[in-house]
Amino acid sequence: MPAISDFHVAIVGAGPAGLMAADVLVQGGAHVTLYERMPSVGRKFLLAGRGGLNLTHTEELPRFLARYGAATPRLRAAIEALPPEALRAWAQGLGQDTFVGSSGRVFPKSFKTSPLLRAWLRRLDAAGVAFKLRHHWLGWDQARELSFETPDGPLGVHADAMVLALGGASWPRLGSDGGWVNALGDAGIAITPLRPANCGFVVNWSDVFRERFEGEPLKRIELSFGGQSVRGEAIVTRQGLEGGGIYALSAPLREAIAISGEAVLHIALRPDLAVAELQRRLEAPRNKQSLSTFLRKSVNLSPPAIGLLHEAVASTAGRFAEMDAAGLAALINAVPVRLVATASLERAISTAGGVAFEEIDDSFMLRRHPGVFVAGEMLDWEAPTGGYLLQASFATGAAAARGVLDWLAGHARDAAELAR
């Protein structure tokens, strides 16, 4: 009877999902080659750790799973098989202990990606995983072999099974450019259009506001849209707004803009102060202070926050200096900001859309192409930042690898039956 080691498995894409698939496959005895179009592996993974690698989150699993929205039922089994605590144990097995931050997020104690990635690559290399860099996957040729463009020219590769883990389309200079969409589309696979997720948005700022406050933070604010509210921060950009608070609401904001052409976000600049308390403070004598100075001292507003109030009033042709205390108090904790477009997909943290879940079975294998499995951000799911993105990428990579091993085991049994 053939052994699993008699089969060649190709993995295309050396990000978190592809690397995790290689890890599981080689432990299962498969002969694995990992193909990557960039000169080195894990480039976007390294970028994710630039401000501290947020591997996962420690909240209770039911709430954790709900973060994936409509995709939860299709991701549940994969994440339950590799839950956050197992991912922490996996990192520890690579010599990278983790810790839990005040928000429940999980980070390596080194707070960096590079030590973990180096340890991981050493383990994969020692286990026999072959790495083929600068290999750009183009799809399948007429003989159903994998077709690559390489520095040495075109290359056809036979594989008994394969895992596609080419990522989404954000940060294309790091390797994930969504180029696989055409190859899979040509193979008859339904693809939900790729869209920016965890992204910034475009606001038609006045020239004065843009020039003065570009790059400035709005701290300790609450952002609200469509019945959802989130505490966090935002950054004023030349185009509009970005930052953690914005990213958390990016999915409903993006969909509203797609339908209506705009979305009105409301920002509470002092969410810990009730409107009545704000009004009481604003009714104090202003004396000879300018309104900006008065707002800074009486309710502790930063210059960009005050500038945002100016923008809101100017958009209604009102006069900021003539507003009464009640009007100002109401505005401070519900500043309307009109978003007119998403920022570019290339600058988004992640990608929504991808291979439709109807195209894969429970083992992440394409129904129309037996032996081809899909993992990571290529699939049609999205999640907020906070560890959820990497968790699902790791978990689906592991699940696809387990699917490959089961599929190859079935082929080995079939071959043994035929040989009798």
PDB file of C-alpha atoms in Angstrom, residues 218-224 229-232 265-273 275 278 301 305 308-309 329-337:
ATOM      1  CA  LEU A 218      -8.241  61.547  17.475  1.00  0.00           C
ATOM      2  CA  LYS A 219      -7.794  59.749  20.791  1.00  0.00           C
ATOM      3  CA  ARG A 220     -10.234  58.174  23.263  1.00  0.00           C
ATOM      4  CA  ILE A 221     -13.204  58.601  20.951  1.00  0.00           C
ATOM      5  CA  GLU A 222     -16.301  56.519  20.263  1.00  0.00           C
ATOM      6  CA  LEU A 223     -17.340  55.869  16.684  1.00  0.00           C
ATOM      7  CA  SER A 224     -20.898  54.878  15.790  1.00  0.00           C
ATOM      8  CA  SER A 229     -20.407  51.654  18.484  1.00  0.00           C
ATOM      9  CA  VAL A 230     -16.756  51.109  19.209  1.00  0.00           C
ATOM     10  CA  ARG A 231     -14.216  52.877  21.425  1.00  0.00           C
ATOM     11  CA  GLY A 232     -10.787  53.513  19.972  1.00  0.00           C
ATOM     12  CA  LEU A 265     -20.185  58.161  10.739  1.00  0.00           C
ATOM     13  CA  HIS A 266     -20.765  59.796  14.146  1.00  0.00           C
ATOM     14  CA  ILE A 267     -17.851  60.452  16.457  1.00  0.00           C
ATOM     15  CA  ALA A 268     -18.154  61.153  20.179  1.00  0.00           C
ATOM     16  CA  LEU A 269     -15.130  63.237  21.119  1.00  0.00           C
ATOM     17  CA  ARG A 270     -15.745  62.937  24.883  1.00  0.00           C
ATOM     18  CA  PRO A 271     -17.704  59.687  25.216  1.00  0.00           C
ATOM     19  CA  ASP A 272     -17.156  59.468  28.976  1.00  0.00           C
ATOM     20  CA  LEU A 273     -18.990  62.754  29.554  1.00  0.00           C
ATOM     21  CA  VAL A 275     -24.203  65.667  27.081  1.00  0.00           C
ATOM     22  CA  LEU A 278     -20.713  68.849  28.641  1.00  0.00           C
ATOM     23  CA  LEU A 301     -10.581  68.755  23.389  1.00  0.00           C
ATOM     24  CA  ALA A 305     -10.993  67.393  17.633  1.00  0.00           C
ATOM     25  CA  LEU A 308     -13.391  68.357  13.321  1.00  0.00           C
ATOM     26  CA  LEU A 309     -16.133  70.419  14.998  1.00  0.00           C
ATOM     27  CA  ALA A 329     -22.548  69.736  23.726  1.00  0.00           C
ATOM     28  CA  ALA A 330     -24.750  67.715  21.377  1.00  0.00           C
ATOM     29  CA  LEU A 331     -22.277  68.120  18.529  1.00  0.00           C
ATOM     30  CA  ILE A 332     -19.211  67.157  20.570  1.00  0.00           C
ATOM     31  CA  ASN A 333     -20.585  63.707  21.255  1.00  0.00           C
ATOM     32  CA  ALA A 334     -22.126  63.105  17.827  1.00  0.00           C
ATOM     33  CA  VAL A 335     -19.929  64.775  15.212  1.00  0.00           C
ATOM     34  CA  PRO A 336     -21.178  63.691  11.770  1.00  0.00           C
ATOM     35  CA  VAL A 337     -18.438  62.763   9.307  1.00  0.00           C
TER      36      VAL A 337
END
